[in-house]
Short mmCIF file of C-alpha atoms in Angstrom, two decimals:
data_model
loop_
_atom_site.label_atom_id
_atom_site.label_comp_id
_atom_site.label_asym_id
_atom_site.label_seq_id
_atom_site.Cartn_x
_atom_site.Cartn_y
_atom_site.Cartn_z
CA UNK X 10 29.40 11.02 14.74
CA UNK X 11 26.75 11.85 12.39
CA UNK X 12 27.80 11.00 8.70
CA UNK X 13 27.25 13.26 5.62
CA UNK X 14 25.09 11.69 3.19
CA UNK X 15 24.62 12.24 -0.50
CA UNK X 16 21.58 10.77 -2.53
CA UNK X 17 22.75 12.48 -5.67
CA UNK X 18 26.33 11.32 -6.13
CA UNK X 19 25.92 10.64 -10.22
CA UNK X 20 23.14 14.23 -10.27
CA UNK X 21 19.92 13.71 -11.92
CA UNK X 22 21.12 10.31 -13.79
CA UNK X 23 19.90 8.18 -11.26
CA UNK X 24 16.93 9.46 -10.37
CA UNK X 25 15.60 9.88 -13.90
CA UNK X 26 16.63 6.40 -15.05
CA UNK X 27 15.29 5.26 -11.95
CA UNK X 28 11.71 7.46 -12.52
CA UNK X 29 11.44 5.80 -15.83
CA UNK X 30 12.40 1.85 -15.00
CA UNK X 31 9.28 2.54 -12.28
CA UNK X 32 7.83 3.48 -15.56
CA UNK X 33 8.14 1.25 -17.77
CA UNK X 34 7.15 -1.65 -15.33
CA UNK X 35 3.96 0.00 -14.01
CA UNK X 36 3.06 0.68 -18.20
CA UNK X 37 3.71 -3.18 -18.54
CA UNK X 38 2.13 -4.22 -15.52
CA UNK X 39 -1.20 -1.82 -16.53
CA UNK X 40 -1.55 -3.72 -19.90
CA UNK X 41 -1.26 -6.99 -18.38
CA UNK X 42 -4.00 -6.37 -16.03
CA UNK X 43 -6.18 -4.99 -18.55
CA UNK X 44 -5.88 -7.65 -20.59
CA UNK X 45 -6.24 -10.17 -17.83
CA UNK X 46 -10.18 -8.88 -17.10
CA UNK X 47 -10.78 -8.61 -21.17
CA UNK X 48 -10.07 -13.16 -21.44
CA UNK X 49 -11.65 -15.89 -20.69
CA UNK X 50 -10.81 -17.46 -16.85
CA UNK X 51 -8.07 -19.56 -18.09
CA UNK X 52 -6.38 -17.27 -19.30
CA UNK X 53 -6.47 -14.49 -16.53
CA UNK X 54 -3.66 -15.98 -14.16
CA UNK X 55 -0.95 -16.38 -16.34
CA UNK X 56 -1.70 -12.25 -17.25
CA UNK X 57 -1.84 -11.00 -13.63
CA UNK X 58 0.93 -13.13 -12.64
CA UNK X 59 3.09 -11.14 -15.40
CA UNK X 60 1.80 -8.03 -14.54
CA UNK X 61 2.69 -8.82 -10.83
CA UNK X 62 6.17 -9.00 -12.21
CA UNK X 63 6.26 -6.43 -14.37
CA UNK X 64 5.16 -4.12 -11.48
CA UNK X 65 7.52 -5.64 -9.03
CA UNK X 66 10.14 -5.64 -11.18
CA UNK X 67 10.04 -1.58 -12.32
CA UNK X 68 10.03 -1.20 -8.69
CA UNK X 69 12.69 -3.09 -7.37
CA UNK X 70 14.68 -1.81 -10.25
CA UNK X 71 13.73 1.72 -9.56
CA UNK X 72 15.16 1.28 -5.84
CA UNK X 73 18.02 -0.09 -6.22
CA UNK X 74 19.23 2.74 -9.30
CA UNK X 75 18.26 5.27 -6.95
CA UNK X 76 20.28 3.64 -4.39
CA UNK X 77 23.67 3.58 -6.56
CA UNK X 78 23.41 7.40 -5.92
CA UNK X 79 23.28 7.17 -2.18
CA UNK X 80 26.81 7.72 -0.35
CA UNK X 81 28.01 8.36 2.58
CA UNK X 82 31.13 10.63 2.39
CA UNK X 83 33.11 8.83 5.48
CA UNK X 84 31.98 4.99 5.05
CA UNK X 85 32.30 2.75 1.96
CA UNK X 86 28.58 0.94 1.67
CA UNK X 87 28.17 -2.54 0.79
CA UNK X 88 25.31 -4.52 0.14
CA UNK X 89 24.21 -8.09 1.75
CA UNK X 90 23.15 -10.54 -1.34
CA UNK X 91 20.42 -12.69 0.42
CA UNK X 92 18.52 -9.88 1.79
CA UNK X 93 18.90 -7.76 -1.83
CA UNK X 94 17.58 -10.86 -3.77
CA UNK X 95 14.88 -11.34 -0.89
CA UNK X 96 13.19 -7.88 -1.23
CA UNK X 97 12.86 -8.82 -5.14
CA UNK X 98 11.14 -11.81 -4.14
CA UNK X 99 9.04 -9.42 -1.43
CA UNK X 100 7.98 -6.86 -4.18
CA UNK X 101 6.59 -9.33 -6.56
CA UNK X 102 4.87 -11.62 -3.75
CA UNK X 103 3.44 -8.57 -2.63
CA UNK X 104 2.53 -6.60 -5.37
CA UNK X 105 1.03 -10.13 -7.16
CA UNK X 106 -1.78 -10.35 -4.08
CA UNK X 107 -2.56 -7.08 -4.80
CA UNK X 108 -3.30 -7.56 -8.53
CA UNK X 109 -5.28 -11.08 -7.94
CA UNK X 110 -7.83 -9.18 -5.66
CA UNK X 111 -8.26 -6.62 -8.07
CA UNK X 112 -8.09 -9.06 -11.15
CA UNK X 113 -10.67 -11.25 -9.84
CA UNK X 114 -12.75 -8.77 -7.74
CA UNK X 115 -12.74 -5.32 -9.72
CA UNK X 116 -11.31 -2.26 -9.19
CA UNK X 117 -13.65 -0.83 -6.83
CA UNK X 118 -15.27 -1.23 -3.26
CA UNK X 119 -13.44 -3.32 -1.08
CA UNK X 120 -11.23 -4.92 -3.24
CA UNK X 121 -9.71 -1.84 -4.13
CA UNK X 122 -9.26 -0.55 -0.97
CA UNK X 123 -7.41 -4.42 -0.23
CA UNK X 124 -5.38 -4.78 -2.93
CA UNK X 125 -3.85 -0.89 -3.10
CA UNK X 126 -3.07 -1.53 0.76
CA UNK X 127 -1.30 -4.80 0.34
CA UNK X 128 0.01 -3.34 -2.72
CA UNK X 129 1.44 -0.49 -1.01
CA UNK X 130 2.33 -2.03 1.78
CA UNK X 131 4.14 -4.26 0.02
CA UNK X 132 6.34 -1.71 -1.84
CA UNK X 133 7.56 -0.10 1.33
CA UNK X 134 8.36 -3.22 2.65
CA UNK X 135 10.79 -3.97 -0.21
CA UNK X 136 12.38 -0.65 0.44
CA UNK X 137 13.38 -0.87 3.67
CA UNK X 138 14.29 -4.44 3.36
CA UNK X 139 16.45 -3.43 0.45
CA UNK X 140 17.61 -1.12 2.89
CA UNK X 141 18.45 -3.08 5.65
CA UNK X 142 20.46 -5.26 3.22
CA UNK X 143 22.79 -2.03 3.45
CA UNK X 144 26.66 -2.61 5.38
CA UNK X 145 28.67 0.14 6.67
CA UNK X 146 30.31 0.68 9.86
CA UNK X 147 27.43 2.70 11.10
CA UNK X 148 24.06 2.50 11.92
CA UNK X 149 20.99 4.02 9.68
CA UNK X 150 18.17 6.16 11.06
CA UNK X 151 14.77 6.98 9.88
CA UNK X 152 12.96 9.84 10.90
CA UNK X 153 9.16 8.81 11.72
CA UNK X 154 7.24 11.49 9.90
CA UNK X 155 8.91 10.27 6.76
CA UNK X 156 9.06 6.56 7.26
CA UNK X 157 4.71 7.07 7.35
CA UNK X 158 4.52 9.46 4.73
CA UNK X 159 6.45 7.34 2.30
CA UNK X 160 3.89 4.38 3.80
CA UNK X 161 1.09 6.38 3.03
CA UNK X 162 2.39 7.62 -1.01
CA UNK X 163 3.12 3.94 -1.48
CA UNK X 164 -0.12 3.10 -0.71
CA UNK X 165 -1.66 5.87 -2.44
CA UNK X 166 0.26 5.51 -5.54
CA UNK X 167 -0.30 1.54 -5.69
CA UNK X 168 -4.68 2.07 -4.90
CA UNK X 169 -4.43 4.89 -7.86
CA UNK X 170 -2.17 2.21 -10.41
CA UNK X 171 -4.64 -0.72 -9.89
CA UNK X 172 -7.54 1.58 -10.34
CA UNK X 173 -6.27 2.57 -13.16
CA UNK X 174 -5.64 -1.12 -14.43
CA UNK X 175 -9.72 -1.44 -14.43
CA UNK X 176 -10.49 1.74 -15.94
CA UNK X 177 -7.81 2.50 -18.85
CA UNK X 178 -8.91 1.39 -22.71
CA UNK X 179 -6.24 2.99 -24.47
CA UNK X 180 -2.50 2.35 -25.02
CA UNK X 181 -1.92 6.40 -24.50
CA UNK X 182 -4.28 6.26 -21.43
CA UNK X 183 -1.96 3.43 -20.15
CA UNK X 184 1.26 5.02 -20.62
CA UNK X 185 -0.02 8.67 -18.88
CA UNK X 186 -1.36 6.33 -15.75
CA UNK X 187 2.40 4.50 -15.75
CA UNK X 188 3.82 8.08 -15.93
CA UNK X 189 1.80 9.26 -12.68
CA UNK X 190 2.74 5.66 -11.22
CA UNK X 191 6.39 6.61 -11.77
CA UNK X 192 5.89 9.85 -10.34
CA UNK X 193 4.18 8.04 -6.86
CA UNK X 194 6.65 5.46 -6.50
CA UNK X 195 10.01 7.77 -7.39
CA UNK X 196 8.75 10.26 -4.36
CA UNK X 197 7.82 7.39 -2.00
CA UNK X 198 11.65 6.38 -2.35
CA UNK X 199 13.19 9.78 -2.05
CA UNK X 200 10.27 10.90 0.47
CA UNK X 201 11.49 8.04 2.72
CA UNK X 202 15.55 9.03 1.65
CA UNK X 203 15.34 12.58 2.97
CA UNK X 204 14.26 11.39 6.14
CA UNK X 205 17.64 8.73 6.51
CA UNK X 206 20.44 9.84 8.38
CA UNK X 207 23.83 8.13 9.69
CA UNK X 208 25.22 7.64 12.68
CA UNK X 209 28.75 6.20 12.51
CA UNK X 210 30.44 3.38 14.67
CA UNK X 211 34.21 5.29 13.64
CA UNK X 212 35.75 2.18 13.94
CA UNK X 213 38.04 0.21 11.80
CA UNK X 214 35.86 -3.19 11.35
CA UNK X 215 35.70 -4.49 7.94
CA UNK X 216 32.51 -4.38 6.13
CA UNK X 217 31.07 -7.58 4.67
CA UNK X 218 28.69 -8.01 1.76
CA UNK X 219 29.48 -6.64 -1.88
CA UNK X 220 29.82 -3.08 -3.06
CA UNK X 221 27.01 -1.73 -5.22
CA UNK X 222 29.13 -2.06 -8.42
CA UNK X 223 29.75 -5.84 -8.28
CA UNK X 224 26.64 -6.50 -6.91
CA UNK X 225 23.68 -4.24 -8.01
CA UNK X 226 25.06 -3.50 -11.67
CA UNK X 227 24.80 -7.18 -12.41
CA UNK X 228 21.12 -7.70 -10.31
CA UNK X 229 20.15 -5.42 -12.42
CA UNK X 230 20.59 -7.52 -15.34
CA UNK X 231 17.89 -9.99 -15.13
CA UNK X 232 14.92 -7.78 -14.18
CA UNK X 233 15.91 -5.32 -17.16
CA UNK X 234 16.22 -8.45 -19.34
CA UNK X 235 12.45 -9.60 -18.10
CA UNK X 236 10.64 -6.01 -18.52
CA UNK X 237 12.27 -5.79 -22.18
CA UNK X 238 10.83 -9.32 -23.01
CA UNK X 239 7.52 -8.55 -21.20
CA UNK X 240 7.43 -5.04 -23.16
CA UNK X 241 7.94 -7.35 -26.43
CA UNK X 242 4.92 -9.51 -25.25
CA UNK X 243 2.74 -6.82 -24.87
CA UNK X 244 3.76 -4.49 -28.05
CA UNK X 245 2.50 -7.66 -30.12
CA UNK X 246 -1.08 -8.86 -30.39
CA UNK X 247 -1.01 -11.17 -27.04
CA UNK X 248 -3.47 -13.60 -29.41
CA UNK X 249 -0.29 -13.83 -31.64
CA UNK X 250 2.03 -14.65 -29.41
CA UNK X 251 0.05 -16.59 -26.51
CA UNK X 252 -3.08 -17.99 -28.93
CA UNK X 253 -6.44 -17.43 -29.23
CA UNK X 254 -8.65 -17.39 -25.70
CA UNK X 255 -10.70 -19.24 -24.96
CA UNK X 256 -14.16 -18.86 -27.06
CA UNK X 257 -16.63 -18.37 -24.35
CA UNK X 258 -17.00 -15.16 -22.91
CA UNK X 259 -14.84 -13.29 -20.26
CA UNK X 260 -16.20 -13.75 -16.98
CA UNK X 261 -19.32 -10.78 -15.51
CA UNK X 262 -17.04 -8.30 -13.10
CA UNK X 263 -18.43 -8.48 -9.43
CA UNK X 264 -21.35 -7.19 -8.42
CA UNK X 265 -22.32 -6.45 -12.19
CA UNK X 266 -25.75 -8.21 -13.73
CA UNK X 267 -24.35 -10.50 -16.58
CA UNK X 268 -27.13 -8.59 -18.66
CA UNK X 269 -25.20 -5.19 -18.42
CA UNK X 270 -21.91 -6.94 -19.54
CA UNK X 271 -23.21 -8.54 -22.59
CA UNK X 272 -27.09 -7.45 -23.46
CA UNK X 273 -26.50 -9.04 -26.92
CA UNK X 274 -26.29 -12.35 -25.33
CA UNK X 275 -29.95 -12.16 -24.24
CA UNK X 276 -31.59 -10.57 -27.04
CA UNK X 277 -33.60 -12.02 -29.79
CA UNK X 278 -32.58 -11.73 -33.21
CA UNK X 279 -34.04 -9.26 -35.22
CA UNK X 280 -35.78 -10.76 -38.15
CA UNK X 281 -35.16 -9.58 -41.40
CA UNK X 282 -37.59 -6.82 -42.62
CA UNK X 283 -39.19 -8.63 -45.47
CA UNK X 284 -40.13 -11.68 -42.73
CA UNK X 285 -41.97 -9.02 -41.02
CA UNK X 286 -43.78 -7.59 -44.40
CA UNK X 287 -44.64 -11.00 -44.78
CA UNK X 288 -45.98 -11.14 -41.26
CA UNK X 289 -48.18 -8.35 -41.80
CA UNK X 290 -49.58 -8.91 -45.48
CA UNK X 291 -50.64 -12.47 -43.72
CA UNK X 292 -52.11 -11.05 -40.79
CA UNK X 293 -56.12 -10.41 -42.23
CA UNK X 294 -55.83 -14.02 -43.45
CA UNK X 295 -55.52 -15.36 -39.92
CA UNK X 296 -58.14 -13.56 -37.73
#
């Protein structure tokens, strides 16, 4: 027996509050991995690393408020904790490769094309995981033309997000990238929803694992609690609150000449224009 599913149980309150946590941790995540190529080498980990969580974050977040809207009319649904906590873990791990290529390589070439696929990759993988954390007495389907389009917008979305990362100056530029990033990753999730159907067991089993009150409300807690203190980071000067950089130089992106990053470097300095008055009142005397 096929089950009738909602994904719109609460209307459009989950899916916008969803839309903008994806948001607000692609904006973070965009600002940390600008400022990770603008610093010294020392200081580039610790920024990509909190961009990787940033991203992951907004995304996992995203998923799992879009899922509090998903029902199915004849099955209570409950949630399994390990898996839940494990496709947090997946999105950041996966996500974080992702922005190290890019943060060390460039956004461009091969590196690109590497990290938006792991990238990508790595954000459908933590929604079907999430997904398969799911308990009911029934048994989920996907429907392949969806499962690979949402594949293939994840991907999309994430190559687009960490191009952007290497090309935005701006704070505004920043925020309208996040907003298309939001966009991507909200119809990857609901691309790869309208392709889900239920078939159900119709028997009388109990259901293990927690119900997405008790356990996703309070899940939610932490991540929310990390991308407002990340967002606080970022909103301040980051030499404020992590110190000044290192003083030498921010390292020559690959597969640039270290002249075309800083010409300055390797130019004489201009001598003042009464030395070269001087120079050329002298210059009879010494032929």
């Amino acid at each position: 027996m096929q089950g009738t599913v909602d994904g719109f149980t609460y209307g459009l309150v989950t899916p916008l509050v969803a839309y903008l946590m994806a948001c607000l941790g692609g904006a973070l995540g965009l600002r940390c991995t600008t400022r990770a190529r603008r610093v010294a080498r020392s200081w580039r980990p610790g920024w990509l690393a909190l961009a990787s969580a940033a991203i992951g974050s907004g995304i996992w977040t995203m998923h799992f408020i879009a899922m509090m809207g998903f029902t199915v009319d004849e099955a209570p649904i409950h949630y399994d904790k390990p898996t839940t906590y494990a496709s947090l873990g997946l999105a950041i791990v996966m996500v974080g490769v992702g922005i190290f290529i890019v943060g060390y390589q460039g956004p461009r070439g091969t590196a690109l094309f590497t990290g938006g696929t792991i990238t990508g990759l790595g954000i459908a993988s933590m929604h079907y995981l999430g997904m398969a954390g799911m308990r009911l007495d029934g048994r989920l389907e996907y429907d392949t033309l969806s499962v690979a389009a949402s594949v293939v917008i994840g991907m999309a979305a994430a190559t687009a997000a960490l191009w952007a990362a290497g090309q935005v100056r701006g704070f505004l530029w920043s925020v309208g990238a996040s907003l298309i990033m939001g966009i991507a990753v909200s119809g990857m999730h609901y691309t790869a929803m309208a392709g889900v159907s239920v078939h159900l067991h119709g028997t009388s089993a109990p259901i293990t694992g927690d119900s997405p009150a008790s356990l996703l409300a309070p899940m939610l807690i932490g991540p929310l609690a990390f991308l407002c203190l990340a967002g606080v980071v970022v909103l301040f000067d980051p030499l404020t609150v992590m110190g000044r950089p290192d003083p030498a130089p921010a390292e020559p992106e690959a597969g640039v000449p270290a002249h075309a990053v800083a010409p300055s470097a390797r130019r004489p300095a201009l001598r003042p224009r009464r030395d070269l008055g001087r120079q050329r009142t002298r210059a009879p005397q010494n032929r």
